[in-house]
Tab-separated table of C-alpha atoms and ligand atoms in Angstrom:
chain	number	residue	atom	x	y	z
A	1	MET	CA	3.182	-12.792	-6.628
A	2	LYS	CA	0.440	-12.960	-9.245
A	3	VAL	CA	-2.644	-10.801	-8.687
A	4	LEU	CA	-5.952	-10.946	-10.514
A	5	GLY	CA	-7.971	-7.712	-10.229
A	6	ILE	CA	-11.663	-7.165	-10.928
A	7	GLU	CA	-13.254	-3.740	-11.467
A	8	SER	CA	-17.050	-3.443	-11.523
A	9	SER	CA	-17.893	-0.219	-9.673
A	10	CYS	CA	-19.796	1.527	-12.454
A	11	ASP	CA	-20.202	0.967	-16.194
A	12	GLU	CA	-17.008	-0.864	-17.094
A	13	THR	CA	-16.200	-4.478	-16.345
A	14	GLY	CA	-12.444	-4.937	-16.144
A	15	VAL	CA	-10.279	-7.935	-15.298
A	16	ALA	CA	-6.494	-7.807	-15.297
A	17	LEU	CA	-3.427	-9.653	-14.083
A	18	VAL	CA	-0.269	-8.134	-12.671
A	19	GLU	CA	2.865	-9.836	-11.448
A	20	ALA	CA	5.063	-8.445	-8.678
A	21	LEU	CA	8.618	-9.740	-8.388
A	22	GLY	CA	10.266	-8.820	-5.086
A	23	SER	CA	10.057	-5.109	-4.479
A	24	GLN	CA	10.067	-4.204	-8.194
A	25	LEU	CA	7.109	-2.318	-9.634
A	26	PRO	CA	4.385	-4.841	-10.563
A	27	VAL	CA	3.992	-5.512	-14.280
A	28	LEU	CA	0.774	-5.905	-16.262
A	29	ARG	CA	0.537	-9.412	-17.780
A	30	GLY	CA	-2.986	-9.514	-19.194
A	31	GLN	CA	-6.150	-7.478	-19.263
A	32	ALA	CA	-9.656	-7.427	-20.650
A	33	LEU	CA	-12.281	-4.731	-20.520
A	34	HIS	CA	-15.904	-4.358	-21.502
A	35	SER	CA	-17.509	-0.927	-21.584
A	36	GLN	CA	-21.282	-0.720	-21.122
A	37	VAL	CA	-21.437	2.698	-22.790
A	38	GLU	CA	-23.522	1.467	-25.733
A	39	MET	CA	-26.040	-0.228	-23.468
A	40	HIS	CA	-26.583	2.864	-21.295
A	41	GLN	CA	-26.558	5.300	-24.217
A	42	ALA	CA	-30.253	4.787	-24.902
A	43	TYR	CA	-31.034	6.053	-21.379
A	44	GLY	CA	-28.669	9.053	-21.402
A	45	GLY	CA	-26.773	7.766	-18.355
A	46	VAL	CA	-25.886	4.710	-16.287
A	47	VAL	CA	-28.844	2.533	-15.218
A	48	PRO	CA	-27.556	0.777	-12.073
A	49	GLU	CA	-29.649	-2.403	-12.366
A	50	LEU	CA	-28.620	-2.917	-15.999
A	51	ALA	CA	-24.999	-2.279	-15.033
A	52	SER	CA	-25.062	-5.035	-12.368
A	53	ARG	CA	-26.633	-7.576	-14.693
A	54	ASP	CA	-24.137	-6.848	-17.427
A	55	HIS	CA	-21.179	-7.182	-15.022
A	56	ILE	CA	-22.475	-10.677	-14.170
A	57	ARG	CA	-22.569	-11.637	-17.849
A	58	ARG	CA	-19.112	-10.253	-18.648
A	59	VAL	CA	-16.807	-10.896	-15.737
A	60	LEU	CA	-15.899	-14.584	-16.218
A	61	PRO	CA	-15.394	-14.440	-20.010
A	62	LEU	CA	-13.178	-11.378	-19.438
A	63	ALA	CA	-11.202	-13.252	-16.770
A	64	ARG	CA	-10.623	-16.126	-19.218
A	65	HIS	CA	-9.477	-13.643	-21.814
A	66	ALA	CA	-6.999	-11.942	-19.463
A	67	LEU	CA	-5.618	-15.310	-18.290
A	68	ALA	CA	-5.149	-16.444	-21.889
A	69	GLU	CA	-3.251	-13.231	-22.672
A	70	ALA	CA	-0.939	-13.791	-19.706
A	71	GLY	CA	-0.545	-17.493	-20.512
A	72	TRP	CA	-1.627	-18.336	-16.962
A	73	THR	CA	-4.230	-20.724	-15.624
A	74	VAL	CA	-6.524	-19.583	-12.840
A	75	GLU	CA	-4.574	-21.803	-10.405
A	76	ASP	CA	-1.485	-19.632	-11.026
A	77	VAL	CA	-3.202	-16.667	-9.340
A	78	ASP	CA	-1.957	-15.965	-5.789
A	79	VAL	CA	-4.380	-13.188	-4.769
A	80	VAL	CA	-7.788	-12.155	-6.086
A	81	ALA	CA	-8.455	-8.403	-5.774
A	82	TYR	CA	-11.679	-6.510	-6.394
A	83	THR	CA	-13.055	-2.980	-6.153
A	84	ARG	CA	-14.727	-2.734	-2.755
A	85	GLY	CA	-15.929	0.860	-3.256
A	86	PRO	CA	-16.871	3.585	-3.833
A	87	GLY	CA	-19.396	2.999	-6.597
A	88	LEU	CA	-22.830	1.536	-7.338
A	89	ALA	CA	-23.710	-0.989	-4.616
A	90	GLY	CA	-25.165	-3.647	-6.922
A	91	ALA	CA	-22.330	-3.317	-9.415
A	92	LEU	CA	-19.696	-3.554	-6.673
A	93	LEU	CA	-21.385	-6.673	-5.260
A	94	VAL	CA	-20.873	-8.499	-8.561
A	95	GLY	CA	-17.095	-8.007	-8.534
A	96	ALA	CA	-16.833	-8.698	-4.800
A	97	GLY	CA	-18.985	-11.825	-5.055
A	98	VAL	CA	-17.099	-13.247	-8.015
A	99	ALA	CA	-13.695	-12.444	-6.464
A	100	CYS	CA	-14.586	-14.089	-3.156
A	101	ALA	CA	-16.131	-17.144	-4.850
A	102	LEU	CA	-13.006	-17.486	-6.975
A	103	GLY	CA	-10.748	-17.077	-3.941
A	104	ALA	CA	-12.726	-19.604	-1.892
A	105	SER	CA	-12.784	-22.206	-4.664
A	106	LEU	CA	-9.054	-21.844	-5.319
A	107	GLY	CA	-8.120	-21.560	-1.641
A	108	LYS	CA	-6.433	-18.219	-2.386
A	109	PRO	CA	-6.762	-14.986	-0.372
A	110	VAL	CA	-8.770	-11.976	-1.519
A	111	LEU	CA	-8.315	-8.243	-1.105
A	112	GLY	CA	-10.812	-5.360	-1.480
A	113	VAL	CA	-9.375	-2.245	-3.129
A	114	HIS	CA	-10.450	1.413	-3.046
A	115	HIS	CA	-11.413	2.465	-6.574
A	116	LEU	CA	-9.738	5.878	-6.266
A	117	GLU	CA	-6.529	4.324	-4.991
A	118	GLY	CA	-6.607	2.304	-8.204
A	119	HIS	CA	-6.839	5.502	-10.252
A	120	LEU	CA	-4.176	7.152	-8.109
A	121	LEU	CA	-1.649	4.344	-8.611
A	122	SER	CA	-2.487	3.664	-12.285
A	123	PRO	CA	0.377	5.904	-13.564
A	124	PHE	CA	2.772	3.319	-12.067
A	125	LEU	CA	1.712	1.066	-14.959
A	126	SER	CA	2.951	3.600	-17.506
A	127	ALA	CA	6.291	3.626	-19.294
A	128	ASP	CA	7.214	6.734	-17.275
A	129	PRO	CA	6.138	5.917	-13.702
A	130	PRO	CA	6.322	8.619	-11.012
A	131	SER	CA	8.168	8.299	-7.738
A	132	PHE	CA	6.905	9.332	-4.300
A	133	PRO	CA	6.095	11.894	-2.989
A	134	PHE	CA	3.795	13.776	-5.368
A	135	VAL	CA	0.647	15.847	-5.613
A	136	ALA	CA	-2.247	13.968	-7.219
A	137	LEU	CA	-5.154	15.491	-9.085
A	138	LEU	CA	-7.912	12.878	-9.068
A	139	VAL	CA	-10.591	13.772	-11.570
A	140	SER	CA	-13.263	11.198	-12.287
A	141	GLY	CA	-17.001	11.090	-12.836
A	142	GLY	CA	-17.706	11.003	-9.118
A	143	HIS	CA	-14.665	12.657	-7.507
A	144	THR	CA	-12.458	15.710	-7.774
A	145	GLN	CA	-9.666	15.784	-5.220
A	146	LEU	CA	-6.179	17.100	-4.723
A	147	MET	CA	-4.038	14.878	-2.520
A	148	ARG	CA	-0.515	14.842	-1.242
A	149	VAL	CA	0.775	11.325	-1.706
A	150	GLU	CA	3.694	10.313	0.463
A	151	GLY	CA	3.628	6.617	-0.431
A	152	VAL	CA	1.247	3.712	-0.944
A	153	GLY	CA	-1.664	4.193	1.479
A	154	ARG	CA	-0.306	7.520	2.750
A	155	TYR	CA	-2.684	10.096	1.380
A	156	GLU	CA	-3.373	13.588	2.679
A	157	LEU	CA	-6.469	15.286	1.299
A	158	LEU	CA	-5.631	18.864	0.299
A	159	GLY	CA	-8.950	19.864	-1.231
A	160	GLU	CA	-12.002	18.445	-2.984
A	161	THR	CA	-15.212	19.438	-4.675
A	162	ILE	CA	-17.983	20.721	-2.469
A	163	ASP	CA	-20.643	19.718	-5.012
A	164	ASP	CA	-20.286	18.246	-8.536
A	165	ALA	CA	-17.154	16.446	-9.707
A	166	ALA	CA	-15.260	17.659	-12.777
A	167	GLY	CA	-16.424	14.643	-14.794
A	168	GLU	CA	-19.977	15.344	-13.688
A	169	ALA	CA	-19.603	18.952	-14.913
A	170	PHE	CA	-18.520	17.610	-18.310
A	171	ASP	CA	-21.331	15.038	-18.355
A	172	LYS	CA	-24.133	17.389	-17.251
A	173	SER	CA	-23.060	20.216	-19.567
A	174	ALA	CA	-22.832	17.772	-22.475
A	175	LYS	CA	-26.358	16.579	-21.728
A	176	LEU	CA	-27.649	20.178	-21.699
A	177	LEU	CA	-26.013	20.727	-25.095
A	178	GLY	CA	-27.587	17.539	-26.463
A	179	LEU	CA	-24.240	15.794	-26.837
A	180	GLY	CA	-25.291	12.568	-25.107
A	181	TYR	CA	-23.497	10.177	-22.768
A	182	PRO	CA	-20.686	9.789	-21.855
A	183	GLY	CA	-20.464	13.555	-21.909
A	184	GLY	CA	-16.763	14.186	-21.304
A	185	PRO	CA	-15.361	12.763	-24.525
A	186	ALA	CA	-18.383	14.044	-26.526
A	187	LEU	CA	-18.071	17.589	-25.213
A	188	SER	CA	-14.338	17.548	-25.739
A	189	ARG	CA	-14.722	16.412	-29.364
A	190	THR	CA	-17.341	19.086	-30.089
A	191	ALA	CA	-15.182	21.741	-28.386
A	192	GLN	CA	-12.401	21.161	-30.911
A	193	GLY	CA	-14.414	23.114	-33.479
A	194	GLY	CA	-15.110	26.061	-31.169
A	195	SER	CA	-13.493	28.892	-29.241
A	196	GLY	CA	-12.827	28.632	-25.512
A	197	THR	CA	-13.210	32.394	-25.103
A	198	ALA	CA	-16.517	32.726	-26.997
A	199	PHE	CA	-18.614	32.761	-23.813
A	200	LYS	CA	-17.762	34.057	-20.365
A	201	LEU	CA	-18.540	31.262	-17.921
A	202	PRO	CA	-17.883	31.253	-14.159
A	203	ARG	CA	-14.702	29.803	-12.609
A	204	PRO	CA	-16.139	28.912	-9.186
A	205	LEU	CA	-13.805	29.112	-6.146
A	206	LEU	CA	-10.875	30.055	-8.393
A	207	HIS	CA	-9.729	32.700	-5.913
A	208	SER	CA	-11.084	31.094	-2.747
A	209	GLY	CA	-7.601	30.731	-1.297
A	210	ASP	CA	-8.168	27.042	-0.530
A	211	LEU	CA	-7.878	23.948	-2.703
A	212	ASP	CA	-11.576	23.122	-2.908
A	213	PHE	CA	-13.629	23.015	-6.097
A	214	SER	CA	-17.244	23.753	-7.005
A	215	PHE	CA	-18.727	22.914	-10.402
A	216	ALA	CA	-22.482	22.935	-9.769
A	217	GLY	CA	-22.860	26.603	-10.761
A	218	LEU	CA	-21.160	26.011	-14.083
A	219	LYS	CA	-23.877	23.781	-15.495
A	220	THR	CA	-26.488	26.386	-14.491
A	221	ALA	CA	-24.482	29.025	-16.374
A	222	VAL	CA	-24.272	26.705	-19.398
A	223	LEU	CA	-28.043	26.162	-19.248
A	224	THR	CA	-28.711	29.920	-18.984
A	225	GLN	CA	-26.423	30.582	-21.938
A	226	ALA	CA	-28.023	27.810	-23.997
A	227	LYS	CA	-31.512	29.224	-23.316
A	228	LYS	CA	-30.354	32.711	-24.236
A	229	LEU	CA	-29.063	31.443	-27.570
A	230	GLY	CA	-32.378	29.758	-28.378
A	231	ASP	CA	-32.472	28.873	-32.083
A	232	GLU	CA	-28.871	29.969	-32.482
A	233	LEU	CA	-27.632	27.223	-30.126
A	234	GLY	CA	-27.113	24.746	-32.950
A	235	ALA	CA	-24.637	27.048	-34.700
A	236	ARG	CA	-22.866	27.951	-31.439
A	237	THR	CA	-22.697	24.516	-29.727
A	238	ALA	CA	-18.986	24.118	-30.460
A	239	ASP	CA	-18.221	27.553	-28.972
A	240	LEU	CA	-20.276	26.866	-25.857
A	241	ALA	CA	-18.684	23.410	-25.470
A	242	ALA	CA	-15.191	24.901	-25.850
A	243	SER	CA	-15.979	27.653	-23.322
A	244	THR	CA	-17.277	25.064	-20.832
A	245	GLU	CA	-14.179	22.922	-21.265
A	246	ALA	CA	-11.953	26.009	-20.867
A	247	ALA	CA	-13.685	26.948	-17.586
A	248	ILE	CA	-13.329	23.448	-16.076
A	249	VAL	CA	-9.728	23.094	-17.235
A	250	GLU	CA	-8.668	26.518	-15.973
A	251	VAL	CA	-9.921	25.757	-12.474
A	252	LEU	CA	-8.266	22.311	-12.439
A	253	VAL	CA	-4.933	23.714	-13.650
A	254	LYS	CA	-4.823	26.714	-11.291
A	255	LYS	CA	-5.772	24.662	-8.232
A	256	SER	CA	-3.209	21.990	-9.113
A	257	LEU	CA	-0.515	24.665	-9.348
A	258	ALA	CA	-1.652	26.102	-6.004
A	259	ALA	CA	-1.373	22.623	-4.461
A	260	LEU	CA	2.166	22.260	-5.846
A	261	ASP	CA	3.073	25.677	-4.414
A	262	ARG	CA	1.611	24.882	-1.033
A	263	THR	CA	3.315	21.492	-0.669
A	264	GLY	CA	6.550	22.375	-2.457
A	265	GLU	CA	6.314	19.114	-4.427
A	266	LYS	CA	7.912	18.909	-7.866
A	267	ARG	CA	5.792	16.060	-9.249
A	268	LEU	CA	2.138	15.984	-10.265
A	269	VAL	CA	0.125	12.861	-11.009
A	270	VAL	CA	-3.169	13.195	-12.857
A	271	ALA	CA	-5.594	10.281	-12.705
A	272	GLY	CA	-9.243	9.448	-13.379
A	273	GLY	CA	-11.377	9.694	-16.510
A	274	VAL	CA	-11.052	13.470	-16.961
A	275	GLY	CA	-7.273	12.954	-17.044
A	276	ALA	CA	-7.848	11.753	-20.621
A	277	ASN	CA	-8.895	15.277	-21.604
A	278	ARG	CA	-6.562	16.701	-24.243
A	279	VAL	CA	-6.896	20.387	-23.309
A	280	LEU	CA	-6.283	19.614	-19.625
A	281	ARG	CA	-3.128	17.691	-20.544
A	282	GLU	CA	-1.837	20.439	-22.836
A	283	GLN	CA	-2.372	23.188	-20.281
A	284	LEU	CA	-1.002	21.234	-17.341
A	285	ASN	CA	2.051	20.211	-19.348
A	286	ALA	CA	2.735	23.810	-20.376
A	287	ALA	CA	2.193	25.290	-16.902
A	288	CYS	CA	4.242	22.601	-15.153
A	289	ALA	CA	7.103	22.747	-17.683
A	290	LYS	CA	7.487	26.447	-16.814
A	291	ARG	CA	7.872	25.577	-13.129
A	292	GLY	CA	10.118	22.586	-13.557
A	293	VAL	CA	7.367	20.222	-12.371
A	294	ARG	CA	7.099	16.717	-13.893
A	295	VAL	CA	3.573	15.599	-14.780
A	296	HIS	CA	2.670	11.912	-14.927
A	297	TYR	CA	-0.450	10.421	-16.447
A	298	PRO	CA	-1.713	6.870	-16.767
A	299	GLU	CA	-1.594	5.461	-20.296
A	300	LEU	CA	-4.617	6.913	-22.118
A	301	HIS	CA	-6.512	3.591	-22.091
A	302	LEU	CA	-5.966	3.284	-18.317
A	303	CYS	CA	-7.404	6.748	-17.499
A	304	THR	CA	-10.982	5.516	-17.349
A	305	ASP	CA	-12.072	2.529	-15.251
A	306	ASN	CA	-10.216	-0.742	-15.787
A	307	GLY	CA	-9.114	-3.886	-13.981
A	308	ALA	CA	-5.389	-3.181	-14.307
A	309	MET	CA	-5.465	-0.333	-11.811
A	310	ILE	CA	-7.241	-2.535	-9.261
A	311	ALA	CA	-4.752	-5.403	-9.633
A	312	MET	CA	-1.922	-2.841	-9.471
A	313	ALA	CA	-3.215	-1.119	-6.328
A	314	ALA	CA	-3.654	-4.508	-4.635
A	315	ALA	CA	-0.119	-5.610	-5.571
A	316	MET	CA	1.417	-2.327	-4.417
A	317	ARG	CA	-0.479	-2.399	-1.100
A	318	LEU	CA	0.694	-5.951	-0.476
A	319	GLN	CA	4.294	-5.096	-1.392
A	320	ALA	CA	4.230	-2.055	0.900
A	321	GLY	CA	2.847	-4.155	3.758
A	322	MET	CA	-0.132	-1.798	4.013
A	323	GLN	CA	-2.665	-4.593	3.927
A	324	GLU	CA	-2.877	-8.374	4.006
A	325	ALA	CA	-5.057	-10.441	1.736
A	326	THR	CA	-7.609	-12.507	3.642
A	327	THR	CA	-9.118	-15.985	3.436
A	328	VAL	CA	-12.239	-14.737	5.195
A	329	TYR	CA	-14.558	-14.667	2.210
A	330	ALA	CA	-17.489	-12.867	3.869
A	331	PHE	CA	-17.379	-9.664	1.860
A	332	ASP	CA	-19.071	-6.337	2.044
A	333	VAL	CA	-18.875	-3.356	-0.308
A	334	LYS	CA	-18.601	0.335	0.445
A	335	PRO	CA	-20.591	2.452	-2.023
A	336	ARG	CA	-19.384	5.548	-0.118
A	337	TRP	CA	-15.843	5.348	1.141
A	338	PRO	CA	-13.468	8.318	1.643
A	339	LEU	CA	-9.964	7.549	0.364
A	340	ALA	CA	-8.436	8.900	3.579
A	341	GLU	CA	-10.043	5.938	5.419
A	342	VAL	CA	-8.155	3.179	3.583
B	401	LIG	O1	-12.636	7.480	-13.824
B	401	LIG	P1	-13.838	7.269	-14.629
B	401	LIG	O2	-13.770	6.330	-15.801
B	401	LIG	O3	-15.040	6.774	-13.767
B	401	LIG	C1	-15.256	7.171	-12.469
B	401	LIG	O4	-14.604	6.606	-11.557
B	401	LIG	O5	-16.096	8.091	-12.318
B	401	LIG	O6	-14.285	8.717	-15.134
B	401	LIG	C2	-15.381	8.906	-15.935
B	401	LIG	C3	-15.524	10.391	-16.185
B	401	LIG	C4	-16.832	10.747	-16.884
B	401	LIG	O7	-17.405	11.847	-16.220
B	401	LIG	C5	-16.364	11.125	-18.285
B	401	LIG	O8	-17.214	12.047	-18.927
B	401	LIG	C6	-15.001	11.709	-18.016
B	401	LIG	O9	-14.449	10.871	-17.005
B	401	LIG	N1	-14.118	11.707	-19.191
B	401	LIG	C7	-13.689	12.830	-19.801
B	401	LIG	C8	-12.907	12.412	-20.912
B	401	LIG	N2	-12.898	11.047	-20.932
B	401	LIG	C9	-13.649	10.644	-19.869
B	401	LIG	N3	-13.887	14.121	-19.506
B	401	LIG	C10	-13.315	15.038	-20.319
B	401	LIG	N4	-12.572	14.729	-21.402
B	401	LIG	C11	-12.351	13.440	-21.740
B	401	LIG	N5	-11.607	13.143	-22.826
B	402	LIG	ZN1	-13.152	5.568	-11.878
């Protein structure tokens, strides 16, 4: 079974091809990605209308590129998958529209995929794939969730953010510190030259006894600290960035460990853009090694949005018999869509 996957939920256009043979783990055969970061940089964040228009321009050339890499023609594709949600409505409609048009013209079925399920299953594309069951820490720009994952499509929500996502905390703090967009990588780079203990910043809900997160108060604390520093901020930006990163990472690590304790699982999967963060990886690796817990990550280039995770999630859902692809090409998208509803 050959699956073409299209991702267009936010500011990356991704197209990829995976092949599933029998019940073996699907294998990535080709992929192409275009990041809109440069285009949105001038505005300090994603401009939805510009994102949609750029997806339209990019998606077919990227598909050609991925097919060429795989050595396939478009007629070789058995199923066309696309991100159905959550994400920006206009951006999602581009991927859904192109996927359904492609499916209809080829006479091949289509399948809408949940973006977070793509992130969640992306470590199965790595050289060291996990096995079920595991605890998953999903940390992206829009979501922060801990899940217990029993198998494909069997997800139990253990806790989630009650306000900002971890990626949002990185992005908003970076903006306050004048580090630009996308904030996560920028803040992380700046933090390398600073001390994580230089400033005392809040660790919201750290001792709440549940597995929920809250990051909205952190950016307010960063803003207060930045104002207090005034003219000195320039010289202390690295310290404040490092202290912000340390606060976010500490909460993510402690709550992940609490989730492992509560479920008794011995495997942790980390997925989503913030999973690329170096300090988070170092601290999770160290804490989990002590407890005999294996940690799995997607390949670094598959942490942020991409088409491979969408093709992979579609192939794994089909293999598991969780969903059937359809030849009804009337599509809709779901800008808001809880993962537990898939
Ligand atoms: O998963 P993703 O690409 O898109 C969403 O589905 O939201 O995640 C993007 C988020 C952004 O908030 C970005 O700042 C953050 O991931 N991010 C990072 C790093 N790389 C990306 N945050 C911290 N450290 C990084 N190295
Ligand atoms: Zn994402």
